[in-house]
Amino acid sequence: MIHLIWVALICIGFVFAAAQGNIEVVTKAAFDGAATGVTVCFGLISVLVFWMGMMRLAEDGGLLQKISKLLAPFVAFLFPDVPRNHPAMGYILSNMSANLLGLGNAATPMGIKAMQELQTLNPDKQTATPAMCTLLALNTASITLIPTTLIAIRLNYHSAHPAEIVGTTLVATAIATFAAIAADRWYRSRELRRPPAKPPSQTPLSPQPPQTTATPASSLTAPPVSSPATPRTGITAAKGRDTTWKG
């Protein structure tokens, strides 16, 4: 759906530019946007490599494990239907730890692995489970202590105070996370209160009275009347001789 929106925006821009006779403005904006994207990407590479290295050091030094232990009771409360020793719990904790440090690029692979592990617990492979919906909500609106990517973008555009957004980002992401958790709890409670769907009842068919068909009068025939028995004679017709006993 999102690709259709982008295609529609691009087509609308070309149509309006052509209608106003400013098609060269669209061409210049397209090339300038491509150049700016490449410049921003190169500026982000150094910052992301630095923080990814710090993330690896924190993982090797045991910091992520300690953060995961602190988050374990909270995660068990949010995911009651996932066993604690399931591999999905480890990926969920790693995803949340990376999001806390503002490392969205590091959190994305962990989130994908967590979804794959949660899919193994899904009885209906075509429908997302409540645990999947909870993980998606938390991954989208996660509390961020250090907005690394935003700081890198502000540095790339020569901001005078690139880190001044830390406080506002923390407040905004905290509110978003609490709102996501509240919505998730509400939907879960509504799902629990919903009565289970009853299977379609199979009521036995009521016995139908036997249908009698009227017999036409023409088919009603009287039973044949047997003729009175004639006494047998002692002469057999077939033989042509007298078989009477003579004493």
Coordinates of N, CA and C in Angstrom, one line a residue:
M1 N 0.8 -1.2 0.0 CA 0.0 0.0 0.0 C 0.9 1.3 0.0
I2 N 2.0 1.2 0.7 CA 2.8 2.4 0.9 C 3.4 2.8 -0.5
H3 N 3.8 1.8 -1.3 CA 4.4 2.1 -2.6 C 3.4 2.8 -3.5
L4 N 2.1 2.4 -3.4 CA 1.1 3.1 -4.2 C 0.9 4.5 -3.8
I5 N 1.1 4.8 -2.5 CA 1.0 6.2 -2.0 C 2.2 7.0 -2.6
W6 N 3.4 6.4 -2.6 CA 4.5 7.2 -3.1 C 4.4 7.4 -4.6
V7 N 3.9 6.4 -5.3 CA 3.7 6.6 -6.8 C 2.7 7.6 -7.1
A8 N 1.6 7.6 -6.2 CA 0.6 8.7 -6.4 C 1.1 10.1 -6.2
L9 N 1.9 10.2 -5.1 CA 2.5 11.5 -4.8 C 3.4 12.0 -6.0
I10 N 4.2 11.1 -6.5 CA 5.1 11.5 -7.6 C 4.3 11.9 -8.8
C11 N 3.3 11.1 -9.1 CA 2.5 11.4 -10.3 C 1.8 12.7 -10.2
I12 N 1.2 13.0 -9.0 CA 0.5 14.2 -8.7 C 1.5 15.4 -8.9
G13 N 2.7 15.2 -8.4 CA 3.7 16.3 -8.5 C 4.1 16.6 -9.9
F14 N 4.2 15.6 -10.8 CA 4.5 15.8 -12.2 C 3.3 16.4 -12.9
V15 N 2.1 16.0 -12.5 CA 0.9 16.6 -13.2 C 0.8 18.1 -12.9
F16 N 1.0 18.5 -11.6 CA 0.9 19.9 -11.2 C 2.0 20.7 -11.8
A17 N 3.2 20.1 -11.8 CA 4.3 20.8 -12.4 C 4.1 21.1 -13.9
A18 N 3.6 20.1 -14.6 CA 3.4 20.2 -16.0 C 2.2 21.2 -16.3
A19 N 1.2 21.2 -15.4 CA 0.1 22.1 -15.6 C 0.6 23.6 -15.4
Q20 N 1.5 23.8 -14.5 CA 2.0 25.2 -14.2 C 3.2 25.5 -15.1
G21 N 3.7 24.6 -15.9 CA 4.9 24.9 -16.8 C 6.2 24.9 -16.0
N22 N 6.3 24.2 -14.9 CA 7.5 24.2 -14.1 C 8.1 22.8 -14.0
I23 N 8.1 22.0 -15.1 CA 8.5 20.7 -15.1 C 10.0 20.6 -14.8
E24 N 10.8 21.6 -15.2 CA 12.2 21.6 -14.9 C 12.5 21.7 -13.4
V25 N 11.5 22.3 -12.6 CA 11.7 22.3 -11.1 C 11.6 20.9 -10.5
V26 N 10.7 20.1 -11.1 CA 10.6 18.7 -10.6 C 11.9 17.9 -10.9
T27 N 12.5 18.1 -12.1 CA 13.7 17.4 -12.5 C 14.8 17.8 -11.6
K28 N 15.0 19.1 -11.3 CA 16.0 19.6 -10.4 C 15.8 19.1 -9.0
A29 N 14.6 19.1 -8.5 CA 14.3 18.6 -7.2 C 14.7 17.1 -7.1
A30 N 14.4 16.3 -8.1 CA 14.7 14.9 -8.1 C 16.2 14.6 -8.0
F31 N 17.0 15.4 -8.8 CA 18.5 15.2 -8.7 C 19.0 15.7 -7.4
D32 N 18.5 16.8 -6.9 CA 19.0 17.4 -5.6 C 18.6 16.4 -4.5
G33 N 17.4 15.8 -4.5 CA 17.1 14.8 -3.5 C 18.0 13.6 -3.5
A34 N 18.3 13.1 -4.7 CA 19.2 12.0 -4.8 C 20.6 12.3 -4.2
A35 N 21.1 13.5 -4.5 CA 22.4 13.9 -4.0 C 22.4 14.0 -2.5
T36 N 21.3 14.6 -2.0 CA 21.2 14.8 -0.5 C 21.1 13.5 0.2
G37 N 20.3 12.5 -0.4 CA 20.2 11.2 0.2 C 21.6 10.5 0.3
V38 N 22.4 10.6 -0.7 CA 23.7 10.0 -0.7 C 24.6 10.7 0.3
T39 N 24.5 12.0 0.4 CA 25.3 12.7 1.4 C 24.9 12.4 2.8
V40 N 23.6 12.3 3.1 CA 23.2 11.9 4.4 C 23.6 10.5 4.8
C41 N 23.5 9.6 3.8 CA 23.9 8.2 4.1 C 25.4 8.1 4.5
F42 N 26.2 8.9 3.7 CA 27.7 8.9 4.1 C 27.9 9.5 5.4
G43 N 27.1 10.5 5.8 CA 27.3 11.1 7.1 C 26.8 10.2 8.2
L44 N 25.8 9.4 7.9 CA 25.3 8.4 9.0 C 26.2 7.2 9.1
I45 N 27.0 6.9 8.1 CA 27.8 5.7 8.2 C 28.8 5.7 9.4
S46 N 29.5 6.8 9.5 CA 30.5 6.9 10.6 C 29.8 6.8 12.0
V47 N 28.7 7.5 12.2 CA 28.0 7.5 13.5 C 27.5 6.2 13.8
L48 N 26.8 5.5 12.8 CA 26.3 4.2 13.0 C 27.3 3.2 13.2
V49 N 28.4 3.3 12.5 CA 29.5 2.3 12.8 C 30.1 2.5 14.2
F50 N 30.2 3.7 14.6 CA 30.7 4.0 16.0 C 29.7 3.4 17.0
W51 N 28.4 3.6 16.9 CA 27.5 3.1 17.9 C 27.3 1.6 17.8
M52 N 27.4 1.1 16.6 CA 27.3 -0.4 16.4 C 28.5 -1.0 17.1
G53 N 29.7 -0.4 17.0 CA 30.8 -0.9 17.8 C 30.6 -0.8 19.3
M54 N 30.0 0.3 19.7 CA 29.7 0.4 21.1 C 28.7 -0.6 21.6
M55 N 27.8 -0.9 20.7 CA 26.8 -2.0 21.0 C 27.5 -3.3 21.1
R56 N 28.4 -3.6 20.3 CA 29.2 -4.8 20.3 C 30.0 -4.9 21.6
L57 N 30.6 -3.8 22.0 CA 31.4 -3.8 23.2 C 30.5 -4.0 24.4
A58 N 29.3 -3.4 24.4 CA 28.3 -3.6 25.5 C 27.8 -5.0 25.5
E59 N 27.7 -5.6 24.4 CA 27.3 -7.0 24.4 C 28.3 -7.9 24.9
D60 N 29.6 -7.7 24.5 CA 30.7 -8.5 25.0 C 31.0 -8.3 26.4
G61 N 30.8 -7.0 26.9 CA 31.1 -6.7 28.3 C 30.0 -7.1 29.2
G62 N 28.8 -7.6 28.7 CA 27.7 -8.1 29.6 C 26.7 -7.0 29.9
L63 N 26.8 -5.8 29.3 CA 25.9 -4.7 29.6 C 24.5 -5.1 29.1
L64 N 24.4 -5.6 27.9 CA 23.1 -6.0 27.3 C 22.5 -7.1 28.1
Q65 N 23.3 -8.0 28.6 CA 22.7 -9.1 29.4 C 22.1 -8.5 30.7
K66 N 22.8 -7.5 31.3 CA 22.2 -6.9 32.5 C 20.9 -6.1 32.2
I67 N 20.9 -5.4 31.1 CA 19.7 -4.7 30.7 C 18.6 -5.7 30.4
S68 N 18.9 -6.8 29.8 CA 17.9 -7.9 29.5 C 17.4 -8.4 30.8
K69 N 18.2 -8.6 31.8 CA 17.7 -9.2 33.1 C 16.8 -8.2 33.8
L70 N 17.2 -6.9 33.7 CA 16.3 -5.9 34.3 C 14.9 -5.8 33.6
L71 N 14.9 -6.0 32.3 CA 13.7 -6.0 31.5 C 12.9 -7.3 31.5
A72 N 13.5 -8.4 32.0 CA 12.9 -9.7 31.9 C 11.5 -9.7 32.6
P73 N 11.3 -9.2 33.9 CA 10.0 -9.2 34.5 C 9.0 -8.4 33.7
F74 N 9.4 -7.3 33.2 CA 8.5 -6.4 32.4 C 8.1 -7.1 31.1
V75 N 9.1 -7.8 30.5 CA 8.8 -8.5 29.2 C 7.9 -9.7 29.5
A76 N 8.1 -10.4 30.6 CA 7.2 -11.5 30.9 C 5.8 -11.1 31.2
F77 N 5.6 -9.9 31.7 CA 4.3 -9.3 31.9 C 3.6 -8.9 30.6
L78 N 4.4 -8.4 29.7 CA 3.9 -8.0 28.4 C 3.6 -9.2 27.5
F79 N 4.3 -10.3 27.6 CA 4.2 -11.5 26.8 C 3.9 -12.7 27.6
P80 N 2.7 -12.7 28.2 CA 2.3 -13.8 29.1 C 2.2 -15.2 28.4
D81 N 1.9 -15.1 27.1 CA 1.7 -16.4 26.4 C 2.9 -16.9 25.7
V82 N 4.1 -16.3 26.0 CA 5.4 -16.8 25.5 C 6.2 -17.4 26.6
P83 N 6.6 -18.7 26.5 CA 7.4 -19.3 27.6 C 8.7 -18.5 27.8
R84 N 9.1 -18.5 29.1 CA 10.3 -17.7 29.4 C 11.6 -18.3 28.8
N85 N 11.6 -19.6 28.6 CA 12.8 -20.2 28.1 C 12.8 -20.3 26.5
H86 N 11.8 -19.7 25.9 CA 11.7 -19.8 24.5 C 12.7 -18.8 23.8
P87 N 13.3 -19.2 22.7 CA 14.2 -18.3 22.0 C 13.7 -16.9 21.7
A88 N 12.4 -16.8 21.5 CA 11.8 -15.5 21.1 C 12.0 -14.5 22.2
M89 N 12.1 -14.9 23.5 CA 12.2 -14.0 24.6 C 13.6 -13.3 24.5
G90 N 14.6 -14.1 24.1 CA 16.0 -13.5 24.0 C 16.0 -12.4 22.9
Y91 N 15.4 -12.7 21.8 CA 15.4 -11.8 20.7 C 14.6 -10.5 21.0
I92 N 13.5 -10.7 21.8 CA 12.7 -9.6 22.2 C 13.5 -8.7 23.1
L93 N 14.2 -9.3 24.1 CA 15.0 -8.5 25.0 C 16.1 -7.7 24.3
S94 N 16.7 -8.4 23.3 CA 17.8 -7.7 22.5 C 17.2 -6.6 21.7
N95 N 16.0 -6.8 21.1 CA 15.4 -5.7 20.3 C 15.1 -4.5 21.2
M96 N 14.5 -4.7 22.4 CA 14.2 -3.6 23.3 C 15.4 -2.9 23.8
S97 N 16.5 -3.7 24.1 CA 17.7 -3.0 24.5 C 18.4 -2.2 23.4
A98 N 18.3 -2.6 22.2 CA 18.9 -1.8 21.1 C 18.0 -0.6 20.9
N99 N 16.7 -0.7 21.0 CA 15.9 0.5 20.8 C 16.1 1.5 22.0
L100 N 16.4 1.0 23.2 CA 16.6 2.0 24.2 C 17.9 2.8 23.9
L101 N 18.8 2.3 23.3 CA 20.0 3.0 22.9 C 19.9 3.7 21.6
G102 N 18.7 3.7 21.0 CA 18.5 4.4 19.7 C 19.1 3.8 18.5
L103 N 19.5 2.5 18.6 CA 20.1 1.8 17.5 C 19.0 1.0 16.7
G104 N 18.3 1.8 15.9 CA 17.2 1.1 15.2 C 17.7 0.1 14.2
N105 N 18.8 0.4 13.6 CA 19.4 -0.6 12.6 C 19.8 -1.9 13.2
A106 N 20.3 -1.8 14.5 CA 20.6 -3.0 15.2 C 19.4 -3.7 15.8
A107 N 18.3 -3.0 16.0 CA 17.1 -3.6 16.6 C 16.3 -4.3 15.6
T108 N 16.4 -3.9 14.3 CA 15.5 -4.4 13.3 C 15.8 -5.9 13.0
P109 N 17.1 -6.4 12.9 CA 17.3 -7.8 12.7 C 16.8 -8.6 13.9
M110 N 17.0 -8.1 15.2 CA 16.5 -8.8 16.3 C 15.0 -8.9 16.3
G111 N 14.3 -7.8 15.9 CA 12.8 -7.9 15.8 C 12.4 -8.9 14.8
I112 N 13.1 -9.0 13.7 CA 12.7 -10.0 12.6 C 12.8 -11.4 13.2
K113 N 14.0 -11.6 13.8 CA 14.2 -13.0 14.4 C 13.1 -13.3 15.5
A114 N 12.8 -12.3 16.3 CA 11.7 -12.5 17.3 C 10.4 -12.8 16.7
M115 N 10.1 -12.2 15.6 CA 8.8 -12.5 14.9 C 8.8 -13.9 14.3
Q116 N 10.0 -14.3 13.8 CA 10.1 -15.7 13.2 C 9.9 -16.7 14.3
E117 N 10.5 -16.4 15.5 CA 10.3 -17.4 16.6 C 8.9 -17.4 17.2
L118 N 8.3 -16.2 17.2 CA 6.9 -16.2 17.6 C 6.0 -16.9 16.7
Q119 N 6.4 -16.9 15.4 CA 5.5 -17.6 14.4 C 5.5 -19.1 14.7
T120 N 6.6 -19.6 15.3 CA 6.6 -21.1 15.6 C 5.6 -21.4 16.7
L121 N 5.2 -20.4 17.5 CA 4.1 -20.7 18.5 C 2.7 -20.4 18.0
N122 N 2.6 -19.9 16.8 CA 1.3 -19.5 16.2 C 0.6 -20.7 15.7
P123 N -0.6 -21.0 16.2 CA -1.4 -22.1 15.7 C -2.0 -21.8 14.3
D124 N -2.3 -20.5 14.1 CA -2.9 -20.1 12.8 C -1.8 -19.3 12.1
K125 N -1.2 -19.8 11.1 CA 0.0 -19.2 10.4 C -0.5 -18.0 9.6
Q126 N -1.8 -17.8 9.3 CA -2.3 -16.7 8.5 C -2.7 -15.5 9.4
T127 N -2.7 -15.6 10.7 CA -3.2 -14.6 11.6 C -2.1 -14.3 12.6
A128 N -1.9 -13.0 12.9 CA -0.9 -12.6 13.9 C -1.4 -12.9 15.3
T129 N -0.5 -13.4 16.1 CA -0.9 -13.7 17.5 C -0.9 -12.4 18.3
P130 N -1.5 -12.3 19.5 CA -1.4 -11.2 20.4 C 0.1 -10.8 20.7
A131 N 0.9 -11.8 20.9 CA 2.4 -11.5 21.2 C 3.0 -10.8 20.0
M132 N 2.7 -11.2 18.8 CA 3.2 -10.5 17.6 C 2.8 -9.0 17.6
C133 N 1.5 -8.8 17.9 CA 1.0 -7.4 17.9 C 1.7 -6.6 19.0
T134 N 1.9 -7.2 20.1 CA 2.6 -6.5 21.2 C 4.0 -6.1 20.8
L135 N 4.7 -7.0 20.2 CA 6.1 -6.7 19.8 C 6.1 -5.6 18.7
L136 N 5.2 -5.7 17.8 CA 5.1 -4.6 16.8 C 4.9 -3.3 17.4
A137 N 4.0 -3.2 18.4 CA 3.7 -1.9 19.0 C 4.9 -1.4 19.8
L138 N 5.5 -2.3 20.5 CA 6.7 -1.8 21.3 C 7.9 -1.5 20.4
N139 N 8.0 -2.2 19.3 CA 9.1 -1.8 18.4 C 8.9 -0.5 17.6
T140 N 7.6 -0.2 17.4 CA 7.3 1.0 16.7 C 7.4 2.2 17.6
A141 N 6.9 2.1 18.9 CA 6.9 3.2 19.8 C 7.8 2.8 21.0
S142 N 9.0 2.7 20.9 CA 9.9 2.2 22.0 C 10.6 3.4 22.6
I143 N 10.7 3.3 24.0 CA 11.4 4.3 24.7 C 12.9 4.4 24.2
T144 N 13.3 5.6 23.9 CA 14.7 5.8 23.4 C 15.4 6.7 24.3
L145 N 16.5 6.2 24.9 CA 17.3 7.0 25.8 C 18.2 7.9 25.0
I146 N 18.8 7.4 24.0 CA 19.8 8.2 23.2 C 19.4 8.1 21.7
P147 N 18.8 9.1 21.1 CA 18.4 9.1 19.7 C 19.6 9.2 18.8
T148 N 20.3 8.1 18.6 CA 21.5 8.1 17.9 C 21.4 8.6 16.5
T149 N 20.4 8.0 15.8 CA 20.2 8.4 14.4 C 19.8 9.9 14.2
L150 N 18.9 10.4 15.0 CA 18.6 11.8 14.9 C 19.8 12.7 15.2
I151 N 20.5 12.3 16.2 CA 21.7 13.1 16.5 C 22.7 13.1 15.3
A152 N 22.8 12.0 14.7 CA 23.7 11.9 13.5 C 23.2 12.8 12.4
I153 N 21.9 12.8 12.1 CA 21.4 13.6 11.1 C 21.6 15.1 11.4
R154 N 21.4 15.5 12.6 CA 21.6 16.9 13.0 C 23.0 17.3 12.9
L155 N 23.9 16.4 13.2 CA 25.3 16.7 13.0 C 25.7 16.8 11.6
N156 N 25.0 16.0 10.7 CA 25.3 16.1 9.3 C 24.9 17.4 8.7
Y157 N 23.8 18.0 9.3 CA 23.3 19.3 8.8 C 23.8 20.5 9.7
H158 N 24.9 20.2 10.4 CA 25.7 21.3 11.1 C 24.8 22.0 12.1
S159 N 24.1 21.2 12.9 CA 23.3 21.7 14.0 C 24.2 22.3 15.1
A160 N 23.8 23.4 15.7 CA 24.6 24.0 16.8 C 24.6 23.1 18.1
H161 N 23.4 22.5 18.3 CA 23.2 21.7 19.5 C 22.5 20.4 19.1
P162 N 23.3 19.5 18.5 CA 22.6 18.3 18.0 C 22.0 17.4 19.1
A163 N 22.5 17.4 20.3 CA 22.0 16.5 21.3 C 20.9 17.1 22.2
E164 N 20.4 18.3 21.9 CA 19.4 19.0 22.7 C 18.1 18.3 22.6
I165 N 17.9 17.3 21.7 CA 16.6 16.7 21.5 C 16.5 15.4 22.4
V166 N 17.5 15.2 23.2 CA 17.5 13.9 24.0 C 16.3 13.9 25.0
G167 N 16.1 15.0 25.7 CA 15.0 15.1 26.7 C 13.7 15.0 26.0
T168 N 13.4 15.8 25.0 CA 12.1 15.8 24.3 C 11.9 14.4 23.7
T169 N 12.9 13.8 23.1 CA 12.7 12.5 22.5 C 12.4 11.4 23.6
L170 N 13.0 11.5 24.7 CA 12.7 10.6 25.8 C 11.3 10.7 26.3
V171 N 10.8 12.0 26.4 CA 9.4 12.2 26.8 C 8.4 11.7 25.8
A172 N 8.7 12.0 24.5 CA 7.8 11.6 23.4 C 7.7 10.1 23.3
T173 N 8.9 9.5 23.3 CA 8.9 8.0 23.1 C 8.3 7.3 24.4
A174 N 8.4 7.9 25.5 CA 7.8 7.3 26.7 C 6.3 7.4 26.7
I175 N 5.8 8.5 26.2 CA 4.3 8.7 26.1 C 3.8 7.7 25.0
A176 N 4.5 7.6 23.9 CA 4.1 6.7 22.8 C 4.1 5.2 23.3
T177 N 5.1 4.9 24.1 CA 5.2 3.5 24.6 C 4.1 3.2 25.5
F178 N 3.8 4.1 26.5 CA 2.7 3.9 27.4 C 1.4 3.8 26.7
A179 N 1.2 4.6 25.7 CA -0.1 4.5 24.9 C -0.2 3.2 24.1
A180 N 1.0 2.7 23.6 CA 0.9 1.5 22.9 C 0.6 0.3 23.8
I181 N 1.2 0.3 25.0 CA 1.0 -0.7 26.0 C -0.5 -0.7 26.5
A182 N -1.0 0.5 26.7 CA -2.4 0.6 27.1 C -3.4 0.1 26.0
A183 N -3.1 0.4 24.8 CA -4.0 -0.1 23.7 C -3.8 -1.6 23.6
D184 N -2.6 -2.1 23.8 CA -2.4 -3.5 23.7 C -3.2 -4.3 24.8
R185 N -3.1 -3.7 26.0 CA -3.8 -4.4 27.2 C -5.3 -4.3 27.0
W186 N -5.8 -3.2 26.4 CA -7.2 -3.1 26.2 C -7.7 -4.1 25.2
Y187 N -7.0 -4.2 24.1 CA -7.4 -5.2 23.1 C -7.3 -6.6 23.6
R188 N -6.3 -6.9 24.4 CA -6.1 -8.2 24.9 C -7.3 -8.5 25.9
S189 N -7.7 -7.6 26.8 CA -8.8 -7.8 27.7 C -10.1 -8.0 26.9
R190 N -10.3 -7.2 25.9 CA -11.5 -7.4 25.1 C -11.6 -8.7 24.4
E191 N -10.4 -9.2 24.0 CA -10.4 -10.5 23.3 C -10.7 -11.6 24.4
L192 N -10.2 -11.4 25.6 CA -10.5 -12.4 26.6 C -11.9 -12.4 27.0
R193 N -12.6 -11.3 27.0 CA -14.0 -11.2 27.4 C -14.9 -11.7 26.3
R194 N -14.4 -11.8 25.1 CA -15.3 -12.2 24.0 C -15.6 -13.7 24.2
P195 N -16.9 -14.1 24.1 CA -17.2 -15.5 24.2 C -16.7 -16.3 23.1
P196 N -16.3 -17.5 23.3 CA -15.8 -18.3 22.2 C -16.8 -18.6 21.1
A197 N -16.4 -18.6 19.9 CA -17.3 -18.9 18.8 C -17.9 -20.3 18.9
K198 N -19.2 -20.4 18.9 CA -19.8 -21.7 18.9 C -19.8 -22.3 17.6
P199 N -19.5 -23.7 17.6 CA -19.6 -24.4 16.3 C -21.0 -24.4 15.7
P200 N -21.1 -24.4 14.4 CA -22.5 -24.5 13.9 C -23.2 -25.7 14.3
S201 N -24.4 -25.4 14.9 CA -25.2 -26.5 15.4 C -25.8 -27.3 14.3
Q202 N -25.8 -28.6 14.6 CA -26.3 -29.6 13.6 C -27.6 -30.2 14.2
T203 N -28.7 -29.5 13.9 CA -30.0 -30.0 14.5 C -30.5 -31.1 13.6
P204 N -31.0 -32.2 14.2 CA -31.5 -33.3 13.4 C -32.8 -32.9 12.7
L205 N -32.9 -33.4 11.5 CA -34.1 -33.1 10.7 C -35.3 -33.7 11.4
S206 N -36.4 -32.9 11.4 CA -37.6 -33.5 12.0 C -38.2 -34.5 11.1
P207 N -38.7 -35.6 11.6 CA -39.2 -36.7 10.8 C -40.4 -36.2 10.0
Q208 N -40.4 -36.5 8.7 CA -41.4 -36.0 7.8 C -42.5 -37.2 7.7
P209 N -43.8 -36.8 7.8 CA -44.8 -37.8 7.6 C -44.7 -38.5 6.3
P210 N -45.0 -39.8 6.3 CA -44.9 -40.5 4.9 C -45.9 -39.9 4.0
Q211 N -45.4 -39.7 2.8 CA -46.3 -39.1 1.8 C -47.0 -40.2 1.0
T212 N -48.3 -40.1 1.0 CA -49.1 -41.1 0.3 C -49.6 -40.5 -1.0
T213 N -49.4 -41.3 -2.0 CA -49.8 -40.8 -3.4 C -51.2 -41.4 -3.7
A214 N -52.0 -40.6 -4.2 CA -53.3 -41.1 -4.6 C -53.3 -42.0 -5.8
T215 N -53.9 -43.1 -5.7 CA -53.9 -44.1 -6.8 C -55.1 -43.7 -7.7
P216 N -54.8 -43.6 -9.0 CA -55.9 -43.3 -9.9 C -56.9 -44.4 -9.9
A217 N -58.2 -43.9 -10.2 CA -59.3 -44.9 -10.2 C -59.2 -45.9 -11.2
S218 N -58.5 -45.6 -12.3 CA -58.4 -46.5 -13.4 C -57.5 -47.7 -13.1
S219 N -56.6 -47.5 -12.1 CA -55.7 -48.5 -11.7 C -56.2 -49.4 -10.7
L220 N -57.4 -49.1 -10.1 CA -58.0 -49.9 -9.0 C -58.8 -51.0 -9.7
T221 N -58.4 -52.2 -9.6 CA -59.0 -53.4 -10.2 C -59.4 -54.3 -9.1
A222 N -60.5 -54.9 -9.3 CA -61.1 -55.9 -8.4 C -60.2 -57.2 -8.4
P223 N -60.1 -57.8 -7.2 CA -59.3 -59.0 -7.2 C -59.9 -60.1 -8.0
P224 N -59.2 -60.9 -8.7 CA -59.8 -62.0 -9.5 C -60.5 -63.0 -8.7
V225 N -61.8 -63.3 -9.1 CA -62.6 -64.3 -8.4 C -62.3 -65.7 -8.9
S226 N -62.0 -66.5 -8.0 CA -61.6 -67.9 -8.4 C -62.9 -68.7 -8.7
S227 N -62.8 -69.5 -9.7 CA -64.0 -70.3 -10.1 C -64.1 -71.5 -9.2
P228 N -65.3 -72.0 -8.9 CA -65.4 -73.2 -8.1 C -64.7 -74.4 -8.6
A229 N -64.1 -75.1 -7.7 CA -63.3 -76.3 -8.1 C -64.2 -77.3 -8.7
T230 N -63.8 -77.8 -9.7 CA -64.5 -78.9 -10.4 C -64.0 -80.2 -9.9
P231 N -64.9 -81.2 -9.6 CA -64.4 -82.5 -9.2 C -63.7 -83.2 -10.3
R232 N -62.6 -83.8 -9.8 CA -61.7 -84.5 -10.7 C -62.3 -85.9 -11.1
T233 N -62.3 -86.1 -12.3 CA -62.7 -87.5 -12.8 C -61.5 -88.4 -12.8
G234 N -61.9 -89.6 -12.9 CA -60.8 -90.6 -12.9 C -60.2 -90.8 -14.2
I235 N -60.5 -90.0 -15.1 CA -60.0 -90.1 -16.4 C -59.0 -89.0 -16.6
T236 N -57.8 -89.4 -16.9 CA -56.7 -88.4 -17.1 C -56.8 -88.0 -18.6
A237 N -56.9 -86.7 -18.8 CA -57.0 -86.3 -20.2 C -55.8 -86.5 -21.0
A238 N -54.7 -86.4 -20.2 CA -53.4 -86.5 -21.0 C -53.2 -87.9 -21.4
K239 N -53.6 -88.9 -20.6 CA -53.3 -90.3 -20.9 C -54.5 -90.9 -21.8
G240 N -55.7 -90.4 -21.5 CA -56.8 -90.9 -22.3 C -57.3 -92.2 -21.8
R241 N -57.1 -92.6 -20.5 CA -57.5 -93.9 -20.1 C -58.1 -93.8 -18.7
D242 N -58.9 -94.9 -18.3 CA -59.6 -94.9 -17.0 C -58.7 -95.3 -15.9
T243 N -58.6 -94.4 -14.9 CA -57.7 -94.7 -13.7 C -58.5 -94.9 -12.5
T244 N -59.9 -95.2 -12.6 CA -60.7 -95.5 -11.4 C -60.4 -96.9 -10.9
W245 N -60.4 -96.9 -9.6 CA -60.1 -98.2 -9.0 C -61.4 -99.0 -9.0
K246 N -61.3 -100.1 -9.4 CA -62.4 -101.0 -9.4 C -62.1 -102.1 -8.4
G247 N -63.1 -102.3 -7.5 CA -62.9 -103.3 -6.5 C -63.3 -104.6 -6.9

